[in-house]
Amino acid sequence: MNNSIKFLVTKKENRERVDIFLSKKINQITRSFAKKLIESKKVKINNKIISTPSTKIKINDKIVIDEINHQEQKLLPKKISLDIIYEDNHLIIINKPKGMVVHPGAGNTENTLANALAYKYKNDLSDINGKLRPGIIHRIDKDTSGLLVVAKNNIAHSKLGKQFSEHTIKRKYLCLVWGVVRPLKGRIVSLITRSKRNRQLMTVSDIKGKKAITNYNTLKVYNIKDIPKISLIECILETGRTHQIRVHLKYKGVSILGDKQYGKKNQTYKKLNKEFSNLIMNLNGQALHAQTLEFFHPKTNKIMSFKSQIPENLQNILDLLNKLSS
């Protein structure tokens, strides 16, 4: 979008949300990107800047998207090894290791997945989410491992982004938690918002925030001497809010092994099984892995399904727990 883009609202578009209107009018942008344009005050209705994506439009409203010419931080390409498990002309499936940040942010501008993508693919990725996030459609936390889909072009990005927005992409996670979730299987529905006490954390709220839905199933409960009860849980996301699984499990009264933000404070392992204690101490992040990803291919519309191996540090804990419980 090199110049301002202008639209006139017709009768059939009356009372439509402005973010939905823009995503329909501009084929290569997603609704989430339309929201970003609005929230960054790049959209005017009848010469007045708006900042609320849910603003309703009316017949004969004049909508203008201003030229996007703000200075962006330059993304530094960096040679970083990537675990690519699938690639074609439209998308890439990457198995992200624990410890890797998805895109540049405060304190980390050079060692992210985005830097690695810029080095390997140059400019051959979608740019819908800006120069700092080439091909990036969704994220997983720094200390969570697992599968990510990356878009090679804007059309693929838009179609995949729509699947995320409509919650048709299937994402399945595995995690180990302290304790037992009751009931053992269920569906958590809540609002999630930023914590008032710590703006870097999220929390469940009764009155504000974004709707979040997590389906969970306890696969196994380990009840072993010298080790507190531990559960292996499978989580299937219907939405993808920041820290969603970690926040929802905390809401249910448990926490993920190794989770320093939402886990138990001042956790001590001195009285635990020594071998188990050593594995926990070397976990370096939460025992949470984005194991499977399923979606419709943006070009062929065929179902694509991917599954990644459990990372070694998590698998070592599972192997020990299974050995001690047998």
Coordinates of C-alpha atoms in Angstrom, one line a residue:
M1 CA 0.0 0.0 0.0
N2 CA 2.1 2.9 -1.3
N3 CA -0.6 5.5 -1.4
S4 CA -3.8 6.3 0.5
I5 CA -6.6 3.9 -0.2
K6 CA -10.2 5.2 -0.2
F7 CA -13.6 3.5 0.1
L8 CA -17.2 4.6 0.1
V9 CA -19.6 2.5 2.2
T10 CA -22.6 1.1 0.3
K11 CA -26.0 0.1 1.5
K12 CA -25.1 -3.6 1.8
E13 CA -22.2 -2.7 4.1
N14 CA -24.2 -0.6 6.4
R15 CA -23.6 -1.3 10.2
E16 CA -20.6 -3.6 9.4
R17 CA -17.5 -3.5 11.7
V18 CA -14.8 -1.4 10.1
D19 CA -12.1 -4.1 10.6
I20 CA -14.2 -6.7 8.8
F21 CA -15.0 -4.2 6.1
L22 CA -11.3 -3.5 5.4
S23 CA -10.4 -7.2 5.4
K24 CA -13.0 -7.9 2.8
K25 CA -12.1 -4.9 0.6
I26 CA -8.4 -5.5 0.6
N27 CA -7.8 -9.1 -0.5
Q28 CA -4.3 -9.5 0.8
I29 CA -4.8 -8.3 4.4
T30 CA -6.2 -10.2 7.4
R31 CA -8.7 -9.0 9.8
S32 CA -6.0 -8.9 12.5
F33 CA -3.8 -6.7 10.3
A34 CA -6.8 -4.4 9.7
K35 CA -7.1 -4.1 13.4
K36 CA -3.4 -3.1 13.7
L37 CA -3.9 -0.4 11.0
I38 CA -6.9 1.0 13.0
E39 CA -5.2 0.8 16.4
S40 CA -2.1 2.6 15.0
K41 CA -4.4 5.4 13.8
K42 CA -3.9 4.8 10.1
V43 CA -7.7 4.8 9.3
K44 CA -10.1 7.7 9.0
I45 CA -13.8 7.7 8.7
N46 CA -15.2 11.0 7.2
N47 CA -11.8 12.6 7.9
K48 CA -11.7 11.6 11.6
I49 CA -9.1 9.2 12.8
I50 CA -10.5 6.1 14.5
S51 CA -8.8 3.7 16.9
T52 CA -11.5 1.1 17.6
P53 CA -11.7 -1.9 15.3
S54 CA -15.3 -2.6 16.3
T55 CA -16.5 0.8 15.0
K56 CA -19.7 0.4 12.9
I57 CA -19.7 2.0 9.5
K58 CA -22.7 3.7 7.8
I59 CA -24.0 4.2 4.3
N60 CA -21.9 6.9 2.4
D61 CA -19.1 6.9 5.0
K62 CA -15.8 7.8 3.4
I63 CA -13.0 5.5 4.7
V64 CA -9.4 6.3 4.0
I65 CA -6.3 4.2 4.9
D66 CA -3.3 6.6 5.1
E67 CA 0.0 5.8 3.4
I68 CA 2.1 3.6 5.8
N69 CA 5.4 5.3 5.7
H70 CA 6.5 5.2 9.4
Q71 CA 10.0 4.2 10.0
E72 CA 10.5 0.5 10.9
Q73 CA 13.4 -1.0 12.7
K74 CA 15.5 -2.9 10.2
L75 CA 15.5 -6.7 10.6
L76 CA 19.0 -8.0 10.7
P77 CA 19.4 -11.3 8.8
K78 CA 21.2 -13.9 10.9
K79 CA 22.4 -17.4 10.1
I80 CA 20.5 -19.5 12.7
S81 CA 19.7 -23.2 12.2
L82 CA 16.1 -24.0 11.5
D83 CA 14.3 -27.3 12.0
I84 CA 12.1 -27.3 8.9
I85 CA 9.8 -30.3 8.7
Y86 CA 7.8 -29.3 5.6
E87 CA 8.1 -26.6 2.8
D88 CA 6.4 -25.8 -0.5
N89 CA 5.9 -22.7 -2.6
H90 CA 3.3 -21.3 -0.2
L91 CA 4.3 -22.2 3.4
I92 CA 6.9 -23.5 5.7
I93 CA 6.4 -25.7 8.9
I94 CA 9.0 -25.0 11.5
N95 CA 9.7 -26.9 14.7
K96 CA 10.7 -24.0 17.0
P97 CA 13.1 -25.0 19.8
K98 CA 12.6 -23.9 23.4
G99 CA 14.4 -20.6 24.1
M100 CA 13.9 -19.0 20.6
V101 CA 11.8 -15.8 20.4
V102 CA 9.6 -15.6 17.3
H103 CA 10.2 -12.0 16.4
P104 CA 12.3 -9.0 17.6
G105 CA 11.2 -7.2 20.7
A106 CA 12.6 -5.5 23.7
G107 CA 16.0 -7.0 24.6
N108 CA 16.2 -9.4 21.7
T109 CA 16.6 -8.0 18.1
E110 CA 19.1 -10.4 16.5
N111 CA 18.5 -14.0 17.6
T112 CA 14.8 -14.6 16.7
L113 CA 13.0 -16.8 14.3
A114 CA 12.4 -13.7 12.2
N115 CA 16.1 -13.0 11.9
A116 CA 16.7 -16.6 10.8
L117 CA 13.9 -16.4 8.2
A118 CA 15.3 -13.2 6.8
Y119 CA 18.7 -14.8 6.3
K120 CA 17.4 -18.0 4.7
Y121 CA 14.6 -16.6 2.6
K122 CA 15.6 -13.0 2.0
N123 CA 12.5 -11.2 0.8
D124 CA 10.6 -14.3 -0.3
L125 CA 8.1 -14.3 2.5
S126 CA 4.8 -12.5 3.2
D127 CA 5.1 -8.9 4.4
I128 CA 1.6 -8.4 5.7
N129 CA 2.7 -8.1 9.3
G130 CA 5.6 -5.8 8.5
K131 CA 9.3 -6.0 7.9
L132 CA 10.1 -7.2 11.4
R133 CA 7.8 -10.2 11.1
P134 CA 8.4 -11.8 7.6
G135 CA 6.0 -14.6 7.1
I136 CA 5.0 -14.7 10.7
I137 CA 1.3 -15.5 11.2
H138 CA 1.2 -16.7 14.8
R139 CA 3.5 -17.1 17.8
I140 CA 4.4 -19.5 20.6
D141 CA 6.1 -18.4 23.8
K142 CA 9.9 -18.2 23.9
D143 CA 10.2 -21.1 26.3
T144 CA 7.6 -23.3 24.6
S145 CA 8.7 -25.6 21.8
G146 CA 6.8 -26.8 18.8
L147 CA 5.2 -26.2 15.5
L148 CA 4.7 -22.9 13.6
V149 CA 3.4 -22.2 10.1
V150 CA 5.1 -19.5 8.1
A151 CA 3.7 -17.9 5.0
K152 CA 5.7 -17.4 1.9
N153 CA 3.4 -14.9 0.2
N154 CA 0.6 -12.5 1.2
I155 CA -2.2 -14.6 -0.3
A156 CA -1.2 -17.7 1.7
H157 CA -0.7 -15.5 4.8
S158 CA -4.2 -14.0 4.4
K159 CA -5.9 -17.4 3.9
L160 CA -4.0 -19.0 6.9
G161 CA -4.7 -15.9 9.0
K162 CA -8.4 -16.2 8.3
Q163 CA -8.3 -19.8 9.6
F164 CA -6.7 -18.6 12.8
S165 CA -9.3 -15.8 13.1
E166 CA -12.1 -18.3 12.6
H167 CA -10.5 -20.9 14.9
T168 CA -10.5 -23.6 12.3
I169 CA -6.8 -24.4 12.6
K170 CA -6.3 -27.3 15.0
R171 CA -3.4 -27.0 17.5
K172 CA -2.6 -29.6 20.1
Y173 CA -0.1 -29.2 22.9
L174 CA 1.4 -31.6 25.5
C175 CA 2.4 -30.5 28.9
L176 CA 3.4 -31.8 32.3
V177 CA 1.8 -30.1 35.3
W178 CA 2.2 -30.2 39.1
G179 CA -0.9 -31.8 40.6
V180 CA -4.2 -33.0 39.1
V181 CA -6.8 -31.0 37.2
R182 CA -10.4 -31.6 38.2
P183 CA -12.3 -32.8 36.3
L184 CA -9.7 -34.8 34.4
K185 CA -11.2 -33.8 31.1
G186 CA -13.0 -30.6 30.2
R187 CA -13.3 -27.2 28.5
I188 CA -12.1 -24.0 29.9
V189 CA -13.9 -20.8 28.7
S190 CA -13.0 -17.4 30.1
L191 CA -11.8 -13.9 29.4
I192 CA -8.1 -13.3 29.5
T193 CA -6.6 -9.9 30.1
R194 CA -3.3 -8.3 31.3
S195 CA -2.6 -8.5 35.0
K196 CA -2.9 -5.3 36.9
R197 CA -0.1 -6.4 39.2
N198 CA 2.4 -7.3 36.4
R199 CA 1.7 -6.1 32.9
Q200 CA 4.0 -8.8 31.5
L201 CA 1.6 -11.5 32.7
M202 CA -2.0 -12.4 31.8
T203 CA -4.9 -13.4 34.0
V204 CA -8.4 -14.7 33.9
S205 CA -11.1 -12.0 34.3
D206 CA -14.8 -12.0 34.8
I207 CA -15.4 -8.6 33.3
K208 CA -12.9 -7.8 30.6
G209 CA -10.4 -9.2 28.1
K210 CA -10.6 -11.5 25.1
K211 CA -12.5 -14.7 25.1
A212 CA -10.3 -17.8 25.4
I213 CA -11.2 -21.5 25.0
T214 CA -9.0 -24.4 25.9
N215 CA -10.0 -28.1 25.7
Y216 CA -7.9 -30.4 27.9
N217 CA -7.6 -34.1 28.6
T218 CA -5.5 -35.7 31.3
L219 CA -3.6 -38.6 29.6
K220 CA -1.9 -39.9 32.7
V221 CA -1.4 -39.1 36.4
Y222 CA 1.9 -40.1 38.0
N223 CA 1.8 -41.0 41.7
I224 CA 5.4 -41.8 42.6
K225 CA 7.2 -41.9 45.9
D226 CA 9.4 -38.8 46.5
I227 CA 7.8 -37.0 43.6
P228 CA 4.6 -34.9 43.9
K229 CA 1.7 -35.9 41.8
I230 CA 2.3 -35.0 38.2
S231 CA -0.2 -35.1 35.2
L232 CA 0.5 -35.4 31.5
I233 CA -2.1 -33.2 29.8
E234 CA -3.2 -32.7 26.2
C235 CA -4.5 -29.2 25.4
I236 CA -6.4 -28.3 22.2
L237 CA -6.8 -24.6 21.6
E238 CA -9.9 -23.1 20.1
T239 CA -8.4 -19.6 20.5
G240 CA -4.8 -18.4 20.7
R241 CA -4.5 -15.8 23.4
T242 CA -1.2 -14.8 24.9
H243 CA 0.0 -17.4 27.5
Q244 CA -3.5 -19.0 27.1
I245 CA -2.7 -22.6 28.2
R246 CA -0.5 -21.5 31.1
V247 CA -3.1 -19.0 32.4
H248 CA -5.9 -21.4 32.1
L249 CA -4.1 -24.2 33.9
K250 CA -3.2 -21.8 36.7
Y251 CA -6.9 -20.8 36.8
K252 CA -7.6 -24.6 37.3
G253 CA -5.2 -24.7 40.2
V254 CA -2.1 -26.3 38.6
S255 CA 1.0 -25.1 36.9
I256 CA 3.4 -26.4 34.3
L257 CA 6.7 -27.8 35.3
G258 CA 9.4 -25.3 34.8
D259 CA 7.1 -22.3 34.4
K260 CA 8.8 -19.4 36.1
Q261 CA 6.1 -16.9 35.4
Y262 CA 2.9 -18.8 36.3
G263 CA 4.4 -21.6 38.4
K264 CA 5.1 -22.1 42.0
K265 CA 7.4 -19.5 43.6
N266 CA 10.6 -20.6 45.4
Q267 CA 10.1 -24.2 44.3
T268 CA 12.6 -26.5 46.1
Y269 CA 13.6 -29.9 44.7
K270 CA 16.0 -31.0 47.5
K271 CA 13.7 -33.6 49.0
L272 CA 12.6 -35.0 45.6
N273 CA 13.9 -38.0 43.8
K274 CA 17.4 -37.0 42.9
E275 CA 17.3 -38.1 39.2
F276 CA 14.0 -36.4 38.8
S277 CA 15.2 -33.2 40.5
N278 CA 18.2 -33.0 38.2
L279 CA 16.0 -33.2 35.1
I280 CA 13.7 -30.5 36.4
M281 CA 16.6 -28.2 37.3
N282 CA 17.9 -28.5 33.7
L283 CA 14.5 -28.1 32.0
N284 CA 15.1 -24.4 31.2
G285 CA 11.5 -23.3 30.6
Q286 CA 8.1 -24.7 30.8
A287 CA 7.3 -28.4 29.9
L288 CA 5.0 -27.3 27.1
H289 CA 5.2 -28.5 23.5
A290 CA 3.1 -27.5 20.5
Q291 CA 3.0 -31.0 19.1
T292 CA 0.5 -31.0 16.3
L293 CA -0.8 -28.5 13.7
E294 CA -3.6 -29.1 11.2
F295 CA -5.1 -26.7 8.7
F296 CA -6.4 -26.4 5.1
H297 CA -3.6 -25.6 2.6
P298 CA -4.1 -22.0 1.3
K299 CA -3.7 -23.1 -2.3
T300 CA -5.0 -26.7 -2.7
N301 CA -7.5 -26.5 0.2
K302 CA -6.4 -30.0 1.2
I303 CA -6.1 -30.8 4.9
M304 CA -2.4 -30.6 6.1
S305 CA -1.5 -32.4 9.3
F306 CA 1.9 -32.2 11.1
K307 CA 3.3 -33.7 14.3
S308 CA 6.6 -33.0 15.9
Q309 CA 8.8 -35.1 18.2
I310 CA 8.7 -34.2 21.9
P311 CA 12.0 -32.4 22.7
E312 CA 14.7 -34.3 24.5
N313 CA 14.5 -32.6 27.9
L314 CA 10.8 -33.2 28.1
Q315 CA 11.1 -36.7 26.8
N316 CA 13.7 -37.5 29.4
I317 CA 11.3 -36.5 32.2
L318 CA 8.5 -38.6 30.7
D319 CA 10.8 -41.6 30.3
L320 CA 11.8 -41.4 34.0
L321 CA 8.2 -41.0 35.2
N322 CA 7.1 -44.0 33.1
K323 CA 10.0 -46.1 34.4
L324 CA 9.4 -45.2 38.1
S325 CA 5.6 -45.8 37.8
S326 CA 5.9 -49.2 36.0

